[in-house]
Short mmCIF file of N, CA and C in Angstrom, two decimals:
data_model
loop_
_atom_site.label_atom_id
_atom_site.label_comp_id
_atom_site.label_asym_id
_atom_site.label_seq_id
_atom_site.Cartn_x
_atom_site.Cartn_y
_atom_site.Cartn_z
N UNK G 147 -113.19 -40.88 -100.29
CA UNK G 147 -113.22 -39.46 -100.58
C UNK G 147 -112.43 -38.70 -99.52
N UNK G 148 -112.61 -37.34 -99.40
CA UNK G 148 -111.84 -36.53 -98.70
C UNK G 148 -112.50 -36.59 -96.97
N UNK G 149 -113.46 -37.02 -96.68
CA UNK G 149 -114.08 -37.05 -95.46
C UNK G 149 -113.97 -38.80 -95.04
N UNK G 150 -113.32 -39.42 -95.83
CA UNK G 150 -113.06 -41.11 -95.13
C UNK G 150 -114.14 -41.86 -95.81
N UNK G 151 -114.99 -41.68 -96.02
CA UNK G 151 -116.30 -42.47 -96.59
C UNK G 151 -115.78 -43.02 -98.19
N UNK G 152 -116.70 -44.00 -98.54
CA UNK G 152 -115.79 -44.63 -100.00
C UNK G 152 -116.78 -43.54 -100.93
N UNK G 153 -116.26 -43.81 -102.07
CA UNK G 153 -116.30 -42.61 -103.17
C UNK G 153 -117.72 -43.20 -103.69
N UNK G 154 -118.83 -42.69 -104.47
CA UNK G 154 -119.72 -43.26 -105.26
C UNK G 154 -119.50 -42.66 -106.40
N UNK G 155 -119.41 -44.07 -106.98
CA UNK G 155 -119.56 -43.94 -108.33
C UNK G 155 -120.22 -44.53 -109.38
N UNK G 156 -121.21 -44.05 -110.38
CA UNK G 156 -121.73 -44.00 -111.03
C UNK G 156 -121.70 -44.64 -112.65
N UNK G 157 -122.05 -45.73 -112.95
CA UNK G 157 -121.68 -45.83 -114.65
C UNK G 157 -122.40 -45.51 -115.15
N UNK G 158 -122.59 -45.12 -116.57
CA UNK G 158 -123.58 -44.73 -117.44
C UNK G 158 -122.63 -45.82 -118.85
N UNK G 159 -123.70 -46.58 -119.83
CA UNK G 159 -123.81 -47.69 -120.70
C UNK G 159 -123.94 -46.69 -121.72
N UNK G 160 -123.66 -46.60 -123.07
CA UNK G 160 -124.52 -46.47 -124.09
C UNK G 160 -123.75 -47.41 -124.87
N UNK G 161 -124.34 -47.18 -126.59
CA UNK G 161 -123.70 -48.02 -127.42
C UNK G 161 -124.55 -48.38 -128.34
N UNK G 162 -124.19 -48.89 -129.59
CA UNK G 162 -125.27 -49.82 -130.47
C UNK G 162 -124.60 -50.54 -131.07
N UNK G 163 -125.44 -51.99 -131.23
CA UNK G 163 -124.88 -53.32 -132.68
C UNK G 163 -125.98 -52.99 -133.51
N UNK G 164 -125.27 -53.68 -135.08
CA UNK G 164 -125.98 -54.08 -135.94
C UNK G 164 -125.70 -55.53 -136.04
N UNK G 165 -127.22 -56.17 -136.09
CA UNK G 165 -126.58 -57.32 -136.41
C UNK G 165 -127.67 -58.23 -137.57
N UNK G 166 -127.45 -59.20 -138.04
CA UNK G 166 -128.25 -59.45 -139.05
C UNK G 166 -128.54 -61.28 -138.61
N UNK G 167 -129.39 -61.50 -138.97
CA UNK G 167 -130.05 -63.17 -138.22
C UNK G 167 -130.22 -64.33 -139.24
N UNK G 168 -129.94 -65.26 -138.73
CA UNK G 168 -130.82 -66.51 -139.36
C UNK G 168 -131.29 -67.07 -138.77
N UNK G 169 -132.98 -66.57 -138.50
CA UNK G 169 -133.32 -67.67 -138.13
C UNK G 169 -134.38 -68.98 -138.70
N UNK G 170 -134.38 -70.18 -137.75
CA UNK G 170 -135.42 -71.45 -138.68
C UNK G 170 -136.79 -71.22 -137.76
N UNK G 171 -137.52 -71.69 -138.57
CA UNK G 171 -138.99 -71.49 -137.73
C UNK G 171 -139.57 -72.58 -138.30
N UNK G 172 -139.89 -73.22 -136.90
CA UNK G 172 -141.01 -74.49 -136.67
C UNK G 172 -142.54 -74.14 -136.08
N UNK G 173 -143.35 -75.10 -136.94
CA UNK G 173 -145.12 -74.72 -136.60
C UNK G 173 -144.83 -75.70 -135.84
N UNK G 174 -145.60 -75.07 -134.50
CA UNK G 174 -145.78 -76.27 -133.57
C UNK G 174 -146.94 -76.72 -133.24
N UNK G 175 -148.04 -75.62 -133.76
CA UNK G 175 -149.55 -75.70 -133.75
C UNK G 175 -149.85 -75.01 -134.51
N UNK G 176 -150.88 -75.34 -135.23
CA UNK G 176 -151.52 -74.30 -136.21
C UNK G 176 -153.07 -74.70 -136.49
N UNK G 177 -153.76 -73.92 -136.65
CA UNK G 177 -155.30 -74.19 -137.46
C UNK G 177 -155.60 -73.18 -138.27
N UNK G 178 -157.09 -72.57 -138.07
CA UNK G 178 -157.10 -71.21 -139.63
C UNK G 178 -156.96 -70.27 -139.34
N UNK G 179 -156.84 -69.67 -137.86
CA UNK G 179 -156.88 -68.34 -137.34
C UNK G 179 -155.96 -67.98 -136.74
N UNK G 180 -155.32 -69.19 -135.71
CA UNK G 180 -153.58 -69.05 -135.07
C UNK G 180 -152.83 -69.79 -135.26
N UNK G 181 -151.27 -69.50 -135.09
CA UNK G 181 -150.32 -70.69 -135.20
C UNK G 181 -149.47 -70.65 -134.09
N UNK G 182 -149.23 -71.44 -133.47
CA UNK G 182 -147.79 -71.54 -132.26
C UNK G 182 -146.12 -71.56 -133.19
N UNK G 183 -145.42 -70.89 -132.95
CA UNK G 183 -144.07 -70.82 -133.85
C UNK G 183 -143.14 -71.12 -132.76
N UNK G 184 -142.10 -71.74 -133.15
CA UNK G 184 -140.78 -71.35 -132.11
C UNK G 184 -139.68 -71.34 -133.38
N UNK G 185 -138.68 -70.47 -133.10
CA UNK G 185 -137.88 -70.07 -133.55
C UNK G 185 -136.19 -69.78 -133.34
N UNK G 186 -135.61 -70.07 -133.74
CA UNK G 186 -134.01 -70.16 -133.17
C UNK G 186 -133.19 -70.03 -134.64
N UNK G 187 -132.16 -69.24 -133.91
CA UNK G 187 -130.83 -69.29 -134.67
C UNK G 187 -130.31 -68.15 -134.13
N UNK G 188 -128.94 -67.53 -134.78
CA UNK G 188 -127.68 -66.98 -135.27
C UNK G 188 -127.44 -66.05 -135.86
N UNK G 189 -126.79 -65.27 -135.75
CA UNK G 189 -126.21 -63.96 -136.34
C UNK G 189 -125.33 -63.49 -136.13
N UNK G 190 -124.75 -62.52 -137.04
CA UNK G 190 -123.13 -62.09 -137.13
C UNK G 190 -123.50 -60.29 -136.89
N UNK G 191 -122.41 -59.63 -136.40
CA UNK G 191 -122.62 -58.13 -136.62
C UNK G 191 -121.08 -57.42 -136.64
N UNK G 192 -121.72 -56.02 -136.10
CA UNK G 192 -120.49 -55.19 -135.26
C UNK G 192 -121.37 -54.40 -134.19
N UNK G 193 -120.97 -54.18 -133.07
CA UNK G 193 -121.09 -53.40 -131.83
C UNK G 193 -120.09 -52.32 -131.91
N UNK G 194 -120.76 -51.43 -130.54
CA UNK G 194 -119.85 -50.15 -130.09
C UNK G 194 -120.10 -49.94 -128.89
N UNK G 195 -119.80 -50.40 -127.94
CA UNK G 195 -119.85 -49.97 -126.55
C UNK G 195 -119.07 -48.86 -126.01
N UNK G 196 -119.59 -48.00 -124.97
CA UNK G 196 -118.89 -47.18 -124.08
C UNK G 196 -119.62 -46.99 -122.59
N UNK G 197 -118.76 -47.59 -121.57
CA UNK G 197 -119.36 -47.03 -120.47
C UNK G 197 -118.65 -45.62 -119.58
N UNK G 198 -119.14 -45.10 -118.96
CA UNK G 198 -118.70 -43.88 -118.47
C UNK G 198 -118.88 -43.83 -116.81
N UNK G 199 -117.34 -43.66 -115.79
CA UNK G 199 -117.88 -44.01 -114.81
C UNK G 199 -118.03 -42.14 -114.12
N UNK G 200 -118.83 -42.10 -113.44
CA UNK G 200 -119.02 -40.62 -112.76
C UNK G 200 -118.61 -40.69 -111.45
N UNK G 201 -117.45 -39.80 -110.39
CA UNK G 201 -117.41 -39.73 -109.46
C UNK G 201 -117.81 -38.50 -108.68
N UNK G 202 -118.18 -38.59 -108.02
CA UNK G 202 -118.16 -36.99 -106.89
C UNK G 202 -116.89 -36.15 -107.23
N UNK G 203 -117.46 -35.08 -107.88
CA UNK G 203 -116.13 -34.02 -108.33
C UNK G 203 -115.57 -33.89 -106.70
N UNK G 204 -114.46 -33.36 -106.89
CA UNK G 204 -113.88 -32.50 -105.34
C UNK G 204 -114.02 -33.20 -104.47
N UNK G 205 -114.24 -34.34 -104.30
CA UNK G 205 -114.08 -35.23 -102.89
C UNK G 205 -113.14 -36.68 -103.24
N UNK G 206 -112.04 -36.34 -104.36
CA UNK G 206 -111.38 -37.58 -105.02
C UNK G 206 -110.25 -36.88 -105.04
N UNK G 207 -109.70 -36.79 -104.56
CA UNK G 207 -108.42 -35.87 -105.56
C UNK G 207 -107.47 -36.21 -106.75
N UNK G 208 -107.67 -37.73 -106.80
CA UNK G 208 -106.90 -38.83 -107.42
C UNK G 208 -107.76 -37.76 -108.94
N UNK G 209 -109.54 -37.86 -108.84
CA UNK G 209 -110.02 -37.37 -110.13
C UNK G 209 -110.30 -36.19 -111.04
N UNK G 210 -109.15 -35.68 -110.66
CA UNK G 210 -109.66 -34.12 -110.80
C UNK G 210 -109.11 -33.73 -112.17
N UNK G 211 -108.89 -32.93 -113.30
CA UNK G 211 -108.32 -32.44 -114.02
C UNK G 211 -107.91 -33.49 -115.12
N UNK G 212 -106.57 -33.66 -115.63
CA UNK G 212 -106.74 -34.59 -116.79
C UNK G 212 -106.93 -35.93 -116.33
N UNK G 213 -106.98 -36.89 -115.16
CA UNK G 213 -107.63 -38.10 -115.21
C UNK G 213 -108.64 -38.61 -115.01
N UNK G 214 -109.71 -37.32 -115.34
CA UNK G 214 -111.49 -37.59 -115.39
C UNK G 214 -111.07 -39.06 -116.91
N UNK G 215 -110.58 -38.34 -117.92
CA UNK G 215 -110.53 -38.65 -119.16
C UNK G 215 -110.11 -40.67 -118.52
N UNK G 216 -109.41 -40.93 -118.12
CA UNK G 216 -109.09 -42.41 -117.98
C UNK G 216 -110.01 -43.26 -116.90
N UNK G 217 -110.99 -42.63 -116.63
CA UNK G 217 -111.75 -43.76 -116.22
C UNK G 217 -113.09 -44.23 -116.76
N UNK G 218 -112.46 -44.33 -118.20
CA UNK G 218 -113.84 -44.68 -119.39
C UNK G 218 -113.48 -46.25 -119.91
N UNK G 219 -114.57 -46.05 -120.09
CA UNK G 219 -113.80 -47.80 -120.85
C UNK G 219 -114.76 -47.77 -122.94
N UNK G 220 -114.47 -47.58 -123.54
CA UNK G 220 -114.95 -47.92 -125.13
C UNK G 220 -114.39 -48.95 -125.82
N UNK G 221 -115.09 -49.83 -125.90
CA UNK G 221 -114.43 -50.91 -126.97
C UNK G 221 -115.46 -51.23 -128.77
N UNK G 222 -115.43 -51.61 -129.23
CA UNK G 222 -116.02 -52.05 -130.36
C UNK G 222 -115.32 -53.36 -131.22
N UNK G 223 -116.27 -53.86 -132.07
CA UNK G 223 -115.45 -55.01 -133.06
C UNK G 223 -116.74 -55.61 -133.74
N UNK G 224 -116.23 -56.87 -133.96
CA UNK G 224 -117.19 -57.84 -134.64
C UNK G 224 -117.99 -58.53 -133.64
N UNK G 225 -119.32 -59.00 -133.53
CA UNK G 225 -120.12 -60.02 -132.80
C UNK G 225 -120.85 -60.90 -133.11
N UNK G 226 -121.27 -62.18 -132.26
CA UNK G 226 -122.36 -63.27 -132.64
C UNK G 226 -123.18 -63.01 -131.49
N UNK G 227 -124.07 -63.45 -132.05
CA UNK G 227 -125.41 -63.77 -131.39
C UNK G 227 -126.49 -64.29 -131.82
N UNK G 228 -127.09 -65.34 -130.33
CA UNK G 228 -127.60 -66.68 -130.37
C UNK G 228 -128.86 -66.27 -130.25
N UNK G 229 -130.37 -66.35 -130.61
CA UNK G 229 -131.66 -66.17 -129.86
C UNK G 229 -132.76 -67.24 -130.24
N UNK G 230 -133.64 -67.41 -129.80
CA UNK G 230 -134.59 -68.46 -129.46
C UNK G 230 -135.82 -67.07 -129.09
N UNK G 231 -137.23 -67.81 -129.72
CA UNK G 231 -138.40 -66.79 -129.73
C UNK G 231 -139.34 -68.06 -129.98
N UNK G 232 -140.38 -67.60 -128.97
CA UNK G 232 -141.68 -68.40 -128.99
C UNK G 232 -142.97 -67.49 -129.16
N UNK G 233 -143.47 -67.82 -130.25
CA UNK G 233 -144.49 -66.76 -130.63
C UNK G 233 -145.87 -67.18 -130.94
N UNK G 234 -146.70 -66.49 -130.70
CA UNK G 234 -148.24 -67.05 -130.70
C UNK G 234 -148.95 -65.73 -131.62
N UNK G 235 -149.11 -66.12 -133.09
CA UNK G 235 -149.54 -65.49 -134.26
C UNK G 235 -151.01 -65.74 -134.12
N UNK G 236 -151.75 -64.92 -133.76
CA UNK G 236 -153.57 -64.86 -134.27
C UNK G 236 -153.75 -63.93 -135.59
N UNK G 237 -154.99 -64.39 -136.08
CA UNK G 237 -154.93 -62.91 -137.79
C UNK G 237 -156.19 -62.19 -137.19
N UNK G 238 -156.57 -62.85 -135.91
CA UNK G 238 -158.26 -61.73 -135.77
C UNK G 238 -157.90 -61.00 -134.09
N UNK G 239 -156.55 -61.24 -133.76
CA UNK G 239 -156.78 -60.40 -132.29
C UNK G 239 -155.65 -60.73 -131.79
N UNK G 240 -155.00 -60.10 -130.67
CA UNK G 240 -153.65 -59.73 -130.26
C UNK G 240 -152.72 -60.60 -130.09
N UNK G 241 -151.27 -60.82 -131.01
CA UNK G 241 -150.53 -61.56 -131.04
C UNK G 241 -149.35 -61.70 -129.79
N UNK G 242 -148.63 -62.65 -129.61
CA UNK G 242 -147.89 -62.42 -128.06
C UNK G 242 -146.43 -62.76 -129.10
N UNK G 243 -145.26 -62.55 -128.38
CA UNK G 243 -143.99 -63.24 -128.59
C UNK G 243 -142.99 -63.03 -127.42
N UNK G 244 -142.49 -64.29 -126.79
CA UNK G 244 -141.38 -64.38 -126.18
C UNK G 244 -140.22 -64.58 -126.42
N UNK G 245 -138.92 -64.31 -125.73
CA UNK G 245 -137.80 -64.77 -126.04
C UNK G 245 -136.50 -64.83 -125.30
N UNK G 246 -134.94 -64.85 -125.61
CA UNK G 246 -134.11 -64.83 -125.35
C UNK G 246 -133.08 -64.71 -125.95
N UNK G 247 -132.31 -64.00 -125.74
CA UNK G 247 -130.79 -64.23 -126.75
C UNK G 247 -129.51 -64.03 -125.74
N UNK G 248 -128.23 -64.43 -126.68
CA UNK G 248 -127.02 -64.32 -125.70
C UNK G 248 -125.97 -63.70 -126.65
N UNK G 249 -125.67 -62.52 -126.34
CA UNK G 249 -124.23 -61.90 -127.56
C UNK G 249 -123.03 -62.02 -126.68
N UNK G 250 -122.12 -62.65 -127.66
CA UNK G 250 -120.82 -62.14 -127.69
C UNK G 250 -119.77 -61.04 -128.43
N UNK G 251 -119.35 -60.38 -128.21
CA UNK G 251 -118.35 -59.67 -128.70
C UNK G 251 -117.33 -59.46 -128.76
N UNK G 252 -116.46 -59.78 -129.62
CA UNK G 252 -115.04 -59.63 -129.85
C UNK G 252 -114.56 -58.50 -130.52
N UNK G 253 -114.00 -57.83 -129.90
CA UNK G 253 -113.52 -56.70 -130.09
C UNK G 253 -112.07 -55.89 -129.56
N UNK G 254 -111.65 -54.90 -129.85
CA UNK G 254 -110.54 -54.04 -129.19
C UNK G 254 -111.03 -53.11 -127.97
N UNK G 255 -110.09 -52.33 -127.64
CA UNK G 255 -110.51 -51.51 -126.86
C UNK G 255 -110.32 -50.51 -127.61
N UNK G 256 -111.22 -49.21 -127.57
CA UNK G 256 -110.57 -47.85 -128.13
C UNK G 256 -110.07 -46.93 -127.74
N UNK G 257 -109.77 -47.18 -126.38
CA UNK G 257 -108.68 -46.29 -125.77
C UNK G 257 -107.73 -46.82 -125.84
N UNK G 258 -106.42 -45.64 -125.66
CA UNK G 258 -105.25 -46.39 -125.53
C UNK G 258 -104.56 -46.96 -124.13
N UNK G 259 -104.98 -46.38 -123.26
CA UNK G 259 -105.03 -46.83 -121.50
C UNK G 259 -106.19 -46.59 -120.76
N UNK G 260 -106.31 -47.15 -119.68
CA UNK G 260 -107.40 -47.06 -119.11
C UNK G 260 -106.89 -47.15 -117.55
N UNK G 261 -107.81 -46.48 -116.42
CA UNK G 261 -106.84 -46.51 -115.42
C UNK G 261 -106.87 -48.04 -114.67
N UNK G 262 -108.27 -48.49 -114.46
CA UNK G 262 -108.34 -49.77 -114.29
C UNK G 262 -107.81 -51.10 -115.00
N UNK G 263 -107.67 -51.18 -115.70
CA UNK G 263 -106.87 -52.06 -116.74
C UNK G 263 -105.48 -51.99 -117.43
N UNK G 264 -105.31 -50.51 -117.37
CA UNK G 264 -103.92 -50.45 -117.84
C UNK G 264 -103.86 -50.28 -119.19
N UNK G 265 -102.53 -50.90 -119.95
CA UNK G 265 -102.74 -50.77 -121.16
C UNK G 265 -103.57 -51.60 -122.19
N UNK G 266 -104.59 -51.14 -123.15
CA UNK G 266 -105.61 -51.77 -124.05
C UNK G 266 -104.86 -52.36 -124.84
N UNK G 267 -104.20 -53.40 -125.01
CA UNK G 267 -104.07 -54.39 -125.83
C UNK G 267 -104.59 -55.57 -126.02
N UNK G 268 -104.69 -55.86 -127.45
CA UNK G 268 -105.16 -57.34 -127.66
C UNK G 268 -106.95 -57.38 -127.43
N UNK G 269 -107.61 -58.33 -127.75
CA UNK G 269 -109.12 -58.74 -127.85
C UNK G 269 -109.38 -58.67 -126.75
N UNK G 270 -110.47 -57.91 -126.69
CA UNK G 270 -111.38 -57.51 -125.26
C UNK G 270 -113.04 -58.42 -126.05
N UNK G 271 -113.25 -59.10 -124.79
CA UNK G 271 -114.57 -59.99 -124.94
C UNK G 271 -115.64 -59.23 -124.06
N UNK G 272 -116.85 -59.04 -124.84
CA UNK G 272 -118.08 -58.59 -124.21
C UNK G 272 -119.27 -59.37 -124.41
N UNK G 273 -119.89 -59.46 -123.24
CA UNK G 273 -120.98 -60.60 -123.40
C UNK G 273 -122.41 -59.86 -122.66
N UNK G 274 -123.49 -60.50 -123.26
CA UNK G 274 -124.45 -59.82 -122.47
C UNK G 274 -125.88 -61.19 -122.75
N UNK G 275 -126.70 -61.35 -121.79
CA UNK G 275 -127.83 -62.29 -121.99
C UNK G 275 -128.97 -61.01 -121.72
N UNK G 276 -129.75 -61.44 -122.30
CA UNK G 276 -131.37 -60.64 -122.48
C UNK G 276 -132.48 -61.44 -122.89
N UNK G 277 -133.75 -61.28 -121.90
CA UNK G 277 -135.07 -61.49 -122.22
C UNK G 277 -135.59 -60.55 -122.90
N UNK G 278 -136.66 -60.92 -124.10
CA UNK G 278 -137.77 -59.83 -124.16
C UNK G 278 -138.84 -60.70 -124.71
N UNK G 279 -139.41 -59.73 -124.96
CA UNK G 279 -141.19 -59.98 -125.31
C UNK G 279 -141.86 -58.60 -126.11
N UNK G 280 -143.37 -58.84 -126.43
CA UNK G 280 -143.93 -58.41 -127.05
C UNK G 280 -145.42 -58.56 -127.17
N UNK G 281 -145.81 -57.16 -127.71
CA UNK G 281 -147.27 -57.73 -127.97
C UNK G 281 -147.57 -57.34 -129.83
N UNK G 282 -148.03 -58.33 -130.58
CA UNK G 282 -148.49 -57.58 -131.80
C UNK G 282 -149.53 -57.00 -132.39
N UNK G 283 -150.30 -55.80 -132.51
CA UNK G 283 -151.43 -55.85 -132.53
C UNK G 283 -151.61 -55.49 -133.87
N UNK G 284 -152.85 -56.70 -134.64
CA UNK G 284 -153.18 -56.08 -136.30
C UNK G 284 -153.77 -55.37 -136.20
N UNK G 285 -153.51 -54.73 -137.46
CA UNK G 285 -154.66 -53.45 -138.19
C UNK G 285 -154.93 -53.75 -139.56
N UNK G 286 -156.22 -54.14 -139.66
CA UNK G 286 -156.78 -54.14 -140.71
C UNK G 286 -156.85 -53.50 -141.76
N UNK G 287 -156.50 -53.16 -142.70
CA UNK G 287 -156.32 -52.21 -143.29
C UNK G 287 -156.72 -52.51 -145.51
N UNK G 288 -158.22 -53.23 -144.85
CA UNK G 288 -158.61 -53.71 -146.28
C UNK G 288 -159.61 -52.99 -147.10
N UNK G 289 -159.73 -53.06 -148.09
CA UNK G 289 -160.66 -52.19 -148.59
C UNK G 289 -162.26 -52.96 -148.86
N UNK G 290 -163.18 -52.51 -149.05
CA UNK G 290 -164.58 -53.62 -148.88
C UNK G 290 -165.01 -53.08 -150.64
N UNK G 291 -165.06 -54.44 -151.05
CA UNK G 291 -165.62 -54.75 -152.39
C UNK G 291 -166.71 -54.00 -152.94
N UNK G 292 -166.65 -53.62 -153.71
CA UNK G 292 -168.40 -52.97 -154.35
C UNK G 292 -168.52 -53.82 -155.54
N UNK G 293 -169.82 -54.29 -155.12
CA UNK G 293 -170.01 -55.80 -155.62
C UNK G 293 -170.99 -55.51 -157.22
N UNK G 294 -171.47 -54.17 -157.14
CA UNK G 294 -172.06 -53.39 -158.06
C UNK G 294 -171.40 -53.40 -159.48
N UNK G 295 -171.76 -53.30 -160.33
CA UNK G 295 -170.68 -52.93 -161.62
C UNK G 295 -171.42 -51.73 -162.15
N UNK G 296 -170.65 -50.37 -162.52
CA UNK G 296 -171.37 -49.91 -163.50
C UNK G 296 -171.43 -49.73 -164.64
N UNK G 297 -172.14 -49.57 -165.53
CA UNK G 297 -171.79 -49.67 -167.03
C UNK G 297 -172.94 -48.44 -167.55
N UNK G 298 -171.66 -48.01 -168.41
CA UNK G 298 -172.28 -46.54 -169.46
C UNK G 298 -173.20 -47.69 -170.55
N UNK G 299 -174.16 -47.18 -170.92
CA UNK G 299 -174.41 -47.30 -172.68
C UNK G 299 -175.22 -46.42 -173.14
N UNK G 300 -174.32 -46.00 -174.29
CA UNK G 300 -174.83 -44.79 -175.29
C UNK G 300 -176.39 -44.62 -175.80
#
């Protein structure tokens, strides 16, 4: 920056995929009330990424005026992605599920330059690995029999 110290800067992520799955599911335990599942497979989509980097206004001079605009990066395209889920199904009390997945993305860039990279040509690859988990909780939601019958007669 303008006082000798290095610049901070800031990214901000957004973005969304759609993506759609196949997966196979194996019982690995089961009796009448729970089952152990594990689960794996594959899917195809499209993504949209954009990250945004933020610097200290007025202490850059390089960033001031029209080259805020080139230090973004947006790409989008087509993607796969791999996931694996281990899940523990009860029908009378709180269900668990673990997991993992790994996306790739193949895509363009949607700018036409960028200051770090230069010019956007050709397939830009984006990759990302993620854990998650879960809890499921049922709700009952049955109606109780009336075991009664009634009957009119004239």
């Amino acid at each position: 920056d303008l006082n000798g110290y290095p610049a901070v800067i800031r990214s901000y992520m957004r973005g969304f995929q759609s993506q759609i799955y196949f997966l196979k599911t194996h019982i690995i335990r089961s009796n009448r009330s729970a089952r152990w599942l594990l689960q794996y497979g594959a899917g195809a989509g499209y993504y949209l990424n954009y990250t945004k980097y933020v610097f200290d206004l007025d202490m850059v001079p390089l960033l001031e005026r029209n080259n805020l605009g080139l230090f973004d990066q947006r790409s989008g395209g087509y993607s796969t992605i791999q996931k694996a889920q281990l899940s523990y199904l009860d029908n009378n009390s709180v269900s668990l599920y673990i997991g993992m997945e790994v996306f790739q993305g193949y895509g363009q860039s949607l700018r036409p330059y960028t200051m770090g990279i230069g010019s956007n040509q050709g397939i830009k690859t984006d990759g990302s690995f993620g854990l998650f988990g879960g809890i499921i909780i049922p709700i009952n939601v049955s109606k109780q029999r009336v075991e009664t019958t009634d009957y009119f007669v004239d």
